[in-house]
Coordinates of C-alpha atoms in Angstrom, one line a residue:
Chain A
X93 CA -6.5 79.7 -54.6
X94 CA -7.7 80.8 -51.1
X95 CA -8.4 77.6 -49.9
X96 CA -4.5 76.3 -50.4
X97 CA -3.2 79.5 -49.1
X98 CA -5.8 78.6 -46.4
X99 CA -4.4 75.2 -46.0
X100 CA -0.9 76.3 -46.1
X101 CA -1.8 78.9 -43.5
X102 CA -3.6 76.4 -41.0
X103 CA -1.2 73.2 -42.0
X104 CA 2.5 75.0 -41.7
X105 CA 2.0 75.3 -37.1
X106 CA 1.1 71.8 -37.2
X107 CA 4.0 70.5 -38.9
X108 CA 6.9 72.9 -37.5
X109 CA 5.7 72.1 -34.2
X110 CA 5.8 68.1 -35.2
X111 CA 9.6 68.9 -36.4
X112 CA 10.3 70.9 -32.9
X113 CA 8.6 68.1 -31.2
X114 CA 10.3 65.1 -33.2
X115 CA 11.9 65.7 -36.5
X116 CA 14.3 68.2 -34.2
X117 CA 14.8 66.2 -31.8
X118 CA 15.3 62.6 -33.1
X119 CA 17.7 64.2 -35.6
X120 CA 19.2 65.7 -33.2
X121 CA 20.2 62.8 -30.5
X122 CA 20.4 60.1 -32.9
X123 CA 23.0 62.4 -34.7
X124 CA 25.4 62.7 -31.2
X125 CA 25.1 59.3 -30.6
X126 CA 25.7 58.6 -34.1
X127 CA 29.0 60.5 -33.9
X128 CA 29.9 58.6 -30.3
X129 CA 29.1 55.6 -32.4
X130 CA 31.6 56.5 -35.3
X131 CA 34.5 58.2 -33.5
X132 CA 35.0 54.9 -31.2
X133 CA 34.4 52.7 -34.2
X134 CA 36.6 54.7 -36.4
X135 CA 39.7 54.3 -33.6
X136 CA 38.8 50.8 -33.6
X137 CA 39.5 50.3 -37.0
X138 CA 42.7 52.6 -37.2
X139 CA 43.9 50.8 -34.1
X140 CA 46.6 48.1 -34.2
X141 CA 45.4 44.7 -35.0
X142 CA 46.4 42.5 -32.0
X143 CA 45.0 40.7 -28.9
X144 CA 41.8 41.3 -28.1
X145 CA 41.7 44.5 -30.4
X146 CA 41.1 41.8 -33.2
X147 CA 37.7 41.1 -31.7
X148 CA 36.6 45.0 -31.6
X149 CA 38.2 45.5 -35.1
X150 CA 35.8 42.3 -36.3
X151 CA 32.7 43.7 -34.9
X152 CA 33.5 46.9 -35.9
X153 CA 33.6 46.0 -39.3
X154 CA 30.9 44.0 -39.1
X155 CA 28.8 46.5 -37.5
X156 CA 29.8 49.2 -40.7
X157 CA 28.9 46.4 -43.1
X158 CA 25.6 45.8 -41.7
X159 CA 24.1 49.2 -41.6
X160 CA 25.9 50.5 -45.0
X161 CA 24.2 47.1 -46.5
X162 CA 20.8 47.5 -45.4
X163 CA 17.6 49.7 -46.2
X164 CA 17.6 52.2 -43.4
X165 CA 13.6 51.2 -43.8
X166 CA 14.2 47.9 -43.2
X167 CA 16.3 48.6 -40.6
X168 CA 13.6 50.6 -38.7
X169 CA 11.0 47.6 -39.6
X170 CA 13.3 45.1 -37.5
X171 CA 13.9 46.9 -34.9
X172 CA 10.4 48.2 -34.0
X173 CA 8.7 45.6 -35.5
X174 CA 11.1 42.7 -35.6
X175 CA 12.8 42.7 -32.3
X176 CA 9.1 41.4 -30.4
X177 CA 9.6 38.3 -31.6
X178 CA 13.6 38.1 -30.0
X179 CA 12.3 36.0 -27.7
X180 CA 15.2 34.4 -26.1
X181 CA 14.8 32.3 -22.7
X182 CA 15.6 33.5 -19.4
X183 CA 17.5 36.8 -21.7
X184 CA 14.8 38.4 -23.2
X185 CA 11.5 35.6 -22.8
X186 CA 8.7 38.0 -24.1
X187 CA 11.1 39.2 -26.7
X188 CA 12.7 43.1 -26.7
X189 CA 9.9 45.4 -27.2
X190 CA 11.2 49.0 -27.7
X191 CA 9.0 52.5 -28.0
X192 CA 8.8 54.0 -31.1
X193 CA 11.1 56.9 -30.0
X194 CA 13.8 54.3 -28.4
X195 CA 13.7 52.5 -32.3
X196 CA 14.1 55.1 -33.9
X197 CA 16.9 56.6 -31.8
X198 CA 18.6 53.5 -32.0
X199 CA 18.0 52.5 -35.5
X200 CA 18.7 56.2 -36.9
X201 CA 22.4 56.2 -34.4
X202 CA 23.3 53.5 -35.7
X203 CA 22.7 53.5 -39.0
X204 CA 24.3 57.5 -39.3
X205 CA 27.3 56.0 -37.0
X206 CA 28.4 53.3 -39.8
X207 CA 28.4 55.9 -42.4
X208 CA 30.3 58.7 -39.9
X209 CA 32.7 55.8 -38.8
X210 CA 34.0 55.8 -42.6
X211 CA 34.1 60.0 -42.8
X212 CA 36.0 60.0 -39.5
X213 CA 38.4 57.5 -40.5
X214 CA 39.5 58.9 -43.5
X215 CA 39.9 62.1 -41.4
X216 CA 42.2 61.0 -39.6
X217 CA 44.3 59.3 -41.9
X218 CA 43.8 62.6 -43.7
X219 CA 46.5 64.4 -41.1
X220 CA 49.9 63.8 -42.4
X221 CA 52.1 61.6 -40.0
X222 CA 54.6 64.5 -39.4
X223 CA 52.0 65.7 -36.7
X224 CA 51.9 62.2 -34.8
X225 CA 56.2 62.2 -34.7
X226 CA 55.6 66.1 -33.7
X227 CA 53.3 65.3 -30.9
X228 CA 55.5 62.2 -29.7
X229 CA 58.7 64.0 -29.8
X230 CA 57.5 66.1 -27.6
X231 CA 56.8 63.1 -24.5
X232 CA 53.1 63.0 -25.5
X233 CA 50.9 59.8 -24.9
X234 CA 48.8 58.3 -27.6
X235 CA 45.7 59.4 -26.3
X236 CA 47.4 62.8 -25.9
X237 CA 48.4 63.3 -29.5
X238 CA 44.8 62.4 -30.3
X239 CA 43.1 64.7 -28.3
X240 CA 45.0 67.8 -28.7
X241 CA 47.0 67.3 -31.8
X242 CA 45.1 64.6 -34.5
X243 CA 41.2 64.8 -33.5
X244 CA 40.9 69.3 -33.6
X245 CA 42.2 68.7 -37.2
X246 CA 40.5 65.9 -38.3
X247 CA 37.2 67.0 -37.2
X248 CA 37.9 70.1 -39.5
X249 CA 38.5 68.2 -42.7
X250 CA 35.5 66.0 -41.8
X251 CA 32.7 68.8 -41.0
X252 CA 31.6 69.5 -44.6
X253 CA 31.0 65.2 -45.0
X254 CA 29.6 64.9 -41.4
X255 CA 27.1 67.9 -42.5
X256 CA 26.1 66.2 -45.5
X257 CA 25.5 63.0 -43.3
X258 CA 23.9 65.3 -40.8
X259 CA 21.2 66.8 -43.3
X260 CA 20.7 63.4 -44.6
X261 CA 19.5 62.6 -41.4
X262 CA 17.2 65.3 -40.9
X263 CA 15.5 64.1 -44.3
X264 CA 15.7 60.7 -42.8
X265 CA 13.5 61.2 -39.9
X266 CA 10.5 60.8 -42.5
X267 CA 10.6 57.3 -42.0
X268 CA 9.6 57.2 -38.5
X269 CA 6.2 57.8 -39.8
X270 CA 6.4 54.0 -40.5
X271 CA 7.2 53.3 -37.0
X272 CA 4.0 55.5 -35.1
X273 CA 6.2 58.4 -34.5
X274 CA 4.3 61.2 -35.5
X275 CA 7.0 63.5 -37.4
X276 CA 6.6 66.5 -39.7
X277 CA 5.6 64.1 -42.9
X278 CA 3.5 61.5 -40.4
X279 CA 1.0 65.1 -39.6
X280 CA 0.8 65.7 -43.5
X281 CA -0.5 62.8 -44.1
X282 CA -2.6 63.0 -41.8
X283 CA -3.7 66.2 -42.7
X284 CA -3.8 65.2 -46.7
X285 CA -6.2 62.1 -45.4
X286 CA -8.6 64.9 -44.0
X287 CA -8.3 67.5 -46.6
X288 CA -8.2 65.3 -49.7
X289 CA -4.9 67.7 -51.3
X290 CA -2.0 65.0 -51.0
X291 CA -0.2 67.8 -53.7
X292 CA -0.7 70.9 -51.4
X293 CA 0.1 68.8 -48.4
X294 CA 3.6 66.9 -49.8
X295 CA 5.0 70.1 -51.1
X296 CA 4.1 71.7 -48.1
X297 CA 5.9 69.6 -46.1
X298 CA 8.6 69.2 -48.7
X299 CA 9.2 72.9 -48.4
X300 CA 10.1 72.9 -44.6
X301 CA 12.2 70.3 -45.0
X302 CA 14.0 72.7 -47.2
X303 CA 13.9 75.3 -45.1
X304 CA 15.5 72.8 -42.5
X305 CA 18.0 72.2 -44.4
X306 CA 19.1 75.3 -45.4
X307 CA 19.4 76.7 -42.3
X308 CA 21.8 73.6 -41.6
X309 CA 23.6 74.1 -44.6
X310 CA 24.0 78.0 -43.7
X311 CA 25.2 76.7 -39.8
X312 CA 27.8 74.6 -41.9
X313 CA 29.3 77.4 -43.4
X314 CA 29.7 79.3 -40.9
X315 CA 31.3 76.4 -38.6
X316 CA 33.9 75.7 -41.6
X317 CA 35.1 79.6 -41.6
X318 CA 34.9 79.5 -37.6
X319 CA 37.3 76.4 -37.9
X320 CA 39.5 77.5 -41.0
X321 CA 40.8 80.4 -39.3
X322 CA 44.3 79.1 -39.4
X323 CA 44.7 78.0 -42.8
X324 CA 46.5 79.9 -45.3
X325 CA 43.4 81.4 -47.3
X326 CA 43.4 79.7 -51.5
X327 CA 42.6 82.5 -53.7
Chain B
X180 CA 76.2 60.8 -22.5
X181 CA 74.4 58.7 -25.5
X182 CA 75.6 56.0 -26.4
X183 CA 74.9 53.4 -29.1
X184 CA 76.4 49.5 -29.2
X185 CA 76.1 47.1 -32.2
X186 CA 72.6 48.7 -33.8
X187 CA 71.1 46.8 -36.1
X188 CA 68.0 48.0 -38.3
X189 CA 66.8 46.6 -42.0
X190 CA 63.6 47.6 -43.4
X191 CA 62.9 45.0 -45.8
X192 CA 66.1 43.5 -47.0
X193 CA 68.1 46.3 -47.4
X194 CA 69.7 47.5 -44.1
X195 CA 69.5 50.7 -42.7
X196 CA 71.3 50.7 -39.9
X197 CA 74.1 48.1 -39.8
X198 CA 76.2 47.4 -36.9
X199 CA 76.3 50.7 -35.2
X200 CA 78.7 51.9 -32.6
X201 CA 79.5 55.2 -31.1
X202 CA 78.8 57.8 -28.7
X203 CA 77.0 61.6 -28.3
X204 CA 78.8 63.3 -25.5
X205 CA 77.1 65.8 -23.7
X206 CA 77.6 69.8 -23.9
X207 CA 78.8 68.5 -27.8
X208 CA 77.6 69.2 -31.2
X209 CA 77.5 66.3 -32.9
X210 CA 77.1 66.2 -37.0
X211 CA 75.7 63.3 -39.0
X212 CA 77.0 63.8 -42.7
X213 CA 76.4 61.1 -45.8
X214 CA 74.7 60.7 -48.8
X215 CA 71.1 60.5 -49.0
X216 CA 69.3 56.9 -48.3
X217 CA 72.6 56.6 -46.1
X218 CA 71.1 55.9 -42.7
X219 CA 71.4 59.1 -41.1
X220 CA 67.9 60.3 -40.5
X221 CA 67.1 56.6 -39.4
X222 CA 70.3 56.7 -36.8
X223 CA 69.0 60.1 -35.3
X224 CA 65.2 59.1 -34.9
X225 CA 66.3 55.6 -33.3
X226 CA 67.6 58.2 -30.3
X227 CA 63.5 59.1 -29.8
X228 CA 62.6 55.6 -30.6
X229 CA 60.6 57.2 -33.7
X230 CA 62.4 54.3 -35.5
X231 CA 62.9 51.0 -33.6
X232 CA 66.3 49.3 -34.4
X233 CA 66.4 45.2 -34.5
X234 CA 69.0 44.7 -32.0
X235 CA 72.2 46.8 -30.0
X236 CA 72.4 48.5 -26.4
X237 CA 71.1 51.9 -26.4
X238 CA 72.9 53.4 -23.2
X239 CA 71.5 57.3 -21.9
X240 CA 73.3 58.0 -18.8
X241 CA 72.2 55.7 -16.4
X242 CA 69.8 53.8 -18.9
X243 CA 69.8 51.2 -21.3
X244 CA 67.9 50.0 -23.9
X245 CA 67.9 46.6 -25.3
X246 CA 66.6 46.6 -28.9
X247 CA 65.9 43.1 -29.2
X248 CA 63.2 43.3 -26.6
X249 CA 60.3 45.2 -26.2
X250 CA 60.3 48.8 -24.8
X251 CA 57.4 49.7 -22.2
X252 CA 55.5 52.7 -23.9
X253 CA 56.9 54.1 -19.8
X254 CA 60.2 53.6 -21.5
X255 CA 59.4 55.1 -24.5
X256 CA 57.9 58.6 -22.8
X257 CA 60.7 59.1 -20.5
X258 CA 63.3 58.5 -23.3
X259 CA 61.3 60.7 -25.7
X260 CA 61.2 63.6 -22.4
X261 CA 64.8 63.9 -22.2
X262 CA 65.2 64.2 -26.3
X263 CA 63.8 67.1 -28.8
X264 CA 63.5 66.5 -32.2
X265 CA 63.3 69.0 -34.7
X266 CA 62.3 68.2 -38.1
X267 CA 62.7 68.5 -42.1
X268 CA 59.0 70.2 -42.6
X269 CA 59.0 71.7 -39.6
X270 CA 55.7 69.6 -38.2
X271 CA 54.3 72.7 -36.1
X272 CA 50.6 71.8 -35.3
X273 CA 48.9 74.7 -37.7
X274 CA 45.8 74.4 -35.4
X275 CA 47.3 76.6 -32.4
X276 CA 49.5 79.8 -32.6
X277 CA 53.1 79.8 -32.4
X278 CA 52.6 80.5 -29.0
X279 CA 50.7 77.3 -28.2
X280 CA 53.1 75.3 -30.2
X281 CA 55.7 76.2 -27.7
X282 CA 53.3 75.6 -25.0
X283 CA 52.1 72.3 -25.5
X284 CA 54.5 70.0 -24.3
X285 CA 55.1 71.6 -21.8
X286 CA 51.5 71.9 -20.2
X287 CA 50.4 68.4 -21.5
X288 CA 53.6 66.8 -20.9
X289 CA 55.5 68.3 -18.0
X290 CA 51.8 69.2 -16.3
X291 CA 53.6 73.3 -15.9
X292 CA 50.5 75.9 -15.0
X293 CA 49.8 77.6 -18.4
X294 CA 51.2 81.2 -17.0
X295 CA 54.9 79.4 -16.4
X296 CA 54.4 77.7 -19.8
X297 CA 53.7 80.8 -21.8
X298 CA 56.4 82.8 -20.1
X299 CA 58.8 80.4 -21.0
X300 CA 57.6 80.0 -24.7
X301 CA 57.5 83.8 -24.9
X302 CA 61.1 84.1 -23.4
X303 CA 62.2 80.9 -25.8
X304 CA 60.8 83.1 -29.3
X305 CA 62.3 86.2 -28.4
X306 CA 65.7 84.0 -28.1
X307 CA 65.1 82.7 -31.5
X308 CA 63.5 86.1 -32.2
X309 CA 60.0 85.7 -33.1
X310 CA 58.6 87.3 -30.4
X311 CA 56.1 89.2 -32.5
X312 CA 55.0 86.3 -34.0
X313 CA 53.7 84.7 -30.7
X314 CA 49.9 84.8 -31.5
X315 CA 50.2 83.8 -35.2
X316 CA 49.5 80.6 -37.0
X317 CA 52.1 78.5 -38.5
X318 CA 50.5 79.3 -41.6
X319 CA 50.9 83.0 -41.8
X320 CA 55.1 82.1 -41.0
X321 CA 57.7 81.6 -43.7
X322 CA 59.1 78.2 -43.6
X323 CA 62.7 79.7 -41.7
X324 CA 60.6 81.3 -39.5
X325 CA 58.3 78.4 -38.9
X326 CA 61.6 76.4 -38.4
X327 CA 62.6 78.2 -35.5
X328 CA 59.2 78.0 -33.7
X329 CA 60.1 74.4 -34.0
X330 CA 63.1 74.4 -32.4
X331 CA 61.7 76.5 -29.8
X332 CA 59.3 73.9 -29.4
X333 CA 61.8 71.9 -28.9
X334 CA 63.6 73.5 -26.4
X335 CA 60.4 74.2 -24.6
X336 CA 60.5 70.5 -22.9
X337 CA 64.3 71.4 -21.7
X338 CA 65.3 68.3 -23.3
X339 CA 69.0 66.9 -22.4
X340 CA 69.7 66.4 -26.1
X341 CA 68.2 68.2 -29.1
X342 CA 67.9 66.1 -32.6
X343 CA 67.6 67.8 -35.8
X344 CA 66.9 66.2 -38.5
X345 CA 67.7 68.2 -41.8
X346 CA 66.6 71.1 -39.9
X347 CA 67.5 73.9 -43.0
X348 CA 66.9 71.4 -45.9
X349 CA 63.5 72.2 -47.2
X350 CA 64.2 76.4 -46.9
X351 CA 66.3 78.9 -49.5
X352 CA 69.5 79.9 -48.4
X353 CA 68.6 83.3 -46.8
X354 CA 65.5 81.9 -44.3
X355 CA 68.4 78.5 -43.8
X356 CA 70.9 81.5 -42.4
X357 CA 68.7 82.5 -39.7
X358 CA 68.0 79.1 -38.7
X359 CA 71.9 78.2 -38.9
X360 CA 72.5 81.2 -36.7
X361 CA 70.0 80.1 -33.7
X362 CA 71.5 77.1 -33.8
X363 CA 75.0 78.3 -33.8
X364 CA 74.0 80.1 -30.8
X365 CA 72.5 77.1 -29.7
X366 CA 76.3 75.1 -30.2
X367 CA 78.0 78.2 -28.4
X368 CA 75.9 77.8 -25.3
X369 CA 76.9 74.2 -25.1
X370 CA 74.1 72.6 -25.9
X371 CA 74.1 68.8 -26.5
X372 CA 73.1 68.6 -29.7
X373 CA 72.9 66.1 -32.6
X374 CA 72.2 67.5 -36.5
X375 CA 71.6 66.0 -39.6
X376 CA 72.4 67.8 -42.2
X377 CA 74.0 68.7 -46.2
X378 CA 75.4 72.0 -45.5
X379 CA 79.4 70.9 -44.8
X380 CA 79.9 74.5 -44.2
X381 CA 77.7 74.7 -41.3
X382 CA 78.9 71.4 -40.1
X383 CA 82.6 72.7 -40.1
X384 CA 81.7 75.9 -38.0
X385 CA 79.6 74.3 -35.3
X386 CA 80.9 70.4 -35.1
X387 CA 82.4 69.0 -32.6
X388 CA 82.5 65.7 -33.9
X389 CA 81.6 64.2 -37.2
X390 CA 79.8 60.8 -38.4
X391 CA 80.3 60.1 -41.8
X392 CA 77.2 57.7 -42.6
X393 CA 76.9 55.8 -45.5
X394 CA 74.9 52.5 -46.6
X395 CA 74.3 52.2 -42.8
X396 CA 77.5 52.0 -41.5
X397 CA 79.9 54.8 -39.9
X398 CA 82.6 55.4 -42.2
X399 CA 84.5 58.3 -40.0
X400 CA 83.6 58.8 -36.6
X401 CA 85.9 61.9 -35.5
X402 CA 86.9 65.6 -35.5
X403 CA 86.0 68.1 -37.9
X404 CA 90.1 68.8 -38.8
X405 CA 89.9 65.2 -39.6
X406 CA 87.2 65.1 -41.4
X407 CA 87.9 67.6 -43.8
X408 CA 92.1 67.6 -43.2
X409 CA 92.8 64.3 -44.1
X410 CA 89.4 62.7 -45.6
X411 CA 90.0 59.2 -47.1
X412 CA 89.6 58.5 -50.3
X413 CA 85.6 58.1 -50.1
X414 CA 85.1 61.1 -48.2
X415 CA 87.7 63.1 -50.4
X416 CA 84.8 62.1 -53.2
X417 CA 81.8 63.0 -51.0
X418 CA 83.4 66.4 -50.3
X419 CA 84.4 66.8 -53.7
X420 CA 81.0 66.0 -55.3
X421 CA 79.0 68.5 -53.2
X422 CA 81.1 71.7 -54.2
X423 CA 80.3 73.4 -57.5
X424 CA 84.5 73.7 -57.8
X425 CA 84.6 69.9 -59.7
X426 CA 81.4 70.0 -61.8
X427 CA 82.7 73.6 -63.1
X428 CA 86.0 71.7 -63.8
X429 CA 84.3 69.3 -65.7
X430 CA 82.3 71.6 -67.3
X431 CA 85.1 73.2 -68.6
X432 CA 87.5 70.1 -69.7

């Protein structure tokens, strides 16, 4: 018993300072540019369907398709491991050859933004059409009623998916251990490789991803009180 | 003045809007009256361009509107400036206090400093007194109340005509009084204003001209003393239908 509390005890700094390192961080940027990702694709998609808008709207859905139809892992594999072999004369001869960091960034953005795009959207939607003839009765612009009137709404009803989507992340970041990046679960197994206690090690690392998460799922509540303040309370 | 030359609107096959003429005068309150599904809301949001009619000359003062050609969104704004709209469910935004709600347009729109703006709004809910309300939501309001924030809205942008549209249908008849009597007010200080609504009471007190709107056309385009004086035949049943007097007589024959 001494020697796993003695693991645990030795283990936990290396891993927490992995997540502060990487897990954190990764999460944390691919998850903004995720949402940069899905608020322009969402307006895409809402947007009227003429001119050149029918181009965006096509890769837009395109670009939703892709990602929700793919293995994030497999996603990660092409993009890191793939992408070399682009090669593409005079473009990109010795083909695109991305850090692990950049790849994983870029696949974990992208791949969140497809399934935000959706949350966003619906968001939107979500906020009766009363409030657009409100907003435009009043002289305002499209962009206008957007900013100030549609969007501050929307982004209430859609903080308890976008958290979901959020933590999902976090627990996503494992799989940059298959890309070199050297993540919370990437030092356990390191670790379990040394110390021969894959069990001690897994749970170990299992545990802080819970505690992770909880602290997210504790911020989330408190954001959806912070931004319920002016509806009528449901008893 | 407002003004309105063979307007055409369908939505579907069945036409909302069919061959419209007539005018708004300024300083006037103007009352839409008909049965429901007659055209009426559709006539009043076509003077915001919330609704775009097929074809007819839209005239506002110096302007006009073709409605067989596109509008410039430039077109649009400015027409959209010069006309308030107040509405059925009241549309406030519930994310800002009434205070803000007055204030939006007017910061957003008419680019005023936020001090001006607020002193305004604040000046605008004490008129339709709700001056202690200023730093609620929407939400904490009853729906008369939230109603009147609305029109204060409204009158926020200074607009040159104010549109209602059913302003007291959706509230009991004590919250529609106070609504009725900011808007009688509203009449009295000459106003230019256009209302939609079902309450013939209200529309004899504060009309000074009637439309009588039914399956898209104007049936009666006139005074009040008309109106209800010497109604013809299909208005004498309109009338008839929406006071308890006849179904009481039938109830009792």
């Amino acid at each position: 018993m001494n020697s796993i509390w003695h693991i645990i005890v030795t283990s936990t700094p290396q891993i927490v300072a992995a997540g502060l390192k990487y897990t954190i961080p990764i999460a944390i940027i691919s998850f903004i540019l995720g949402l940069i990702f899905a608020i322009l694709t969402a307006l895409i998609k809402l947007s009227p369907r003429h001119g050149w808008f029918s181009i965006l709207k096509a890769i837009a859905y395109f670009y939703v398709w892709l990602f929700r139809s793919t293995p994030l892992l497999v996603q990660l594999f092409i993009v890191y491991f793939g992408l070399p072999y682009l090669k593409i004369s005079g473009i990109f001869p010795n083909g695109i050859q991305l850090d692990p960091w950049t790849a994983g960034i870029a696949t974990f953005s992208l791949n969140t933004g497809a399934y935000c795009a959706e949350t966003i959207r619906a968001s939107i939607l979500s906020i009766p059409q009363g409030q657009w003839e409100a907003a435009y009765s009043i002289g305002m612009t499209k962009t206008q009623v957007l900013r100030r009137i549609i969007l501050p709404q929307a982004a209430r009803v859609s903080l308890p998916p976008l958290s979901n989507s959020f933590i999902s992340l976090v627990k996503d970041t494992s799989l940059a251990a298959s890309i070199t990046i050297i993540e919370m679960f990437e030092v356990s197994q390191q670790i379990a490789a040394q110390n021969y206690q894959p069990l001690v090690m897994y749970a170990l690392v299992a545990a802080l991803y819970a505690v992770l998460c909880s602290i997210l799922s504790w911020l989330q509540g408190y954001l959806e009180k912070r931004t319920s303040r002016y509806i009528k309370p449901i008893n | 003045m407002i003004k309105l030359e063979n307007v055409n609107k369908t939505f579907g096959d069945h036409p909302a809007l069919a061959d419209i003429n007539t005018e708004f005068k300024e300083h006037q309150t103007t009352v839409i009256v008909g049965p429901s599904g007659s055209g009426k809301s559709t006539l009043l949001r076509s003077l915001n361009l919330l609704e775009h009619p097929e074809s007819g000359q839209y005239h506002f003062d110096d302007e006009t509107i073709d409605f067989s050609k596109p509008i410039t969104s430039k077109t649009v704004l400015e027409l959209r400036r010069k006309t308030g709209m107040v509405f059925q469910d009241y549309n406030l935004f519930p994310h800002l206090t009434v205070v803000k709600n007055v204030m939006e347009g007017p910061i957003q729109v008419l680019k005023q400093s936020s001090a001006d703006a607020k002193k305004t709004a604040l000046d605008l809910l004490d008129k339709v007194g709700l001056a202690d309300k200023a730093e609620s939501f929407p939400s904490q309001l009853s729906g008369g109340q939230q109603q009147r924030v609305a029109i204060a809205r409204s009158l926020a942008m200074n607009p040159e005509y104010i549109l209602l549209d059913e302003p007291t249908s959706a509230l009991d008849p004590e919250l529609e009084a106070g609504v009725l009597r900011v808007l009688l007010e509203l009449a009295q200080e000459k106003d230019s204003m256009i209302i939609v609504t079902h309450n013939l009471e209200f529309a004899r007190a504060v009309a000074d001209k009637i439309l009588f709107v039914e399956n898209g056309k104007i049936l009666f385009d006139g005074t009040p003393a008309e109106f209800f004086k010497q109604p013809t035949q299909r208005i004498a049943d309109f009338l008839a239908a929406m006071t308890f007097t006849t179904i009481s007589d039938k109830a009792e024959s």
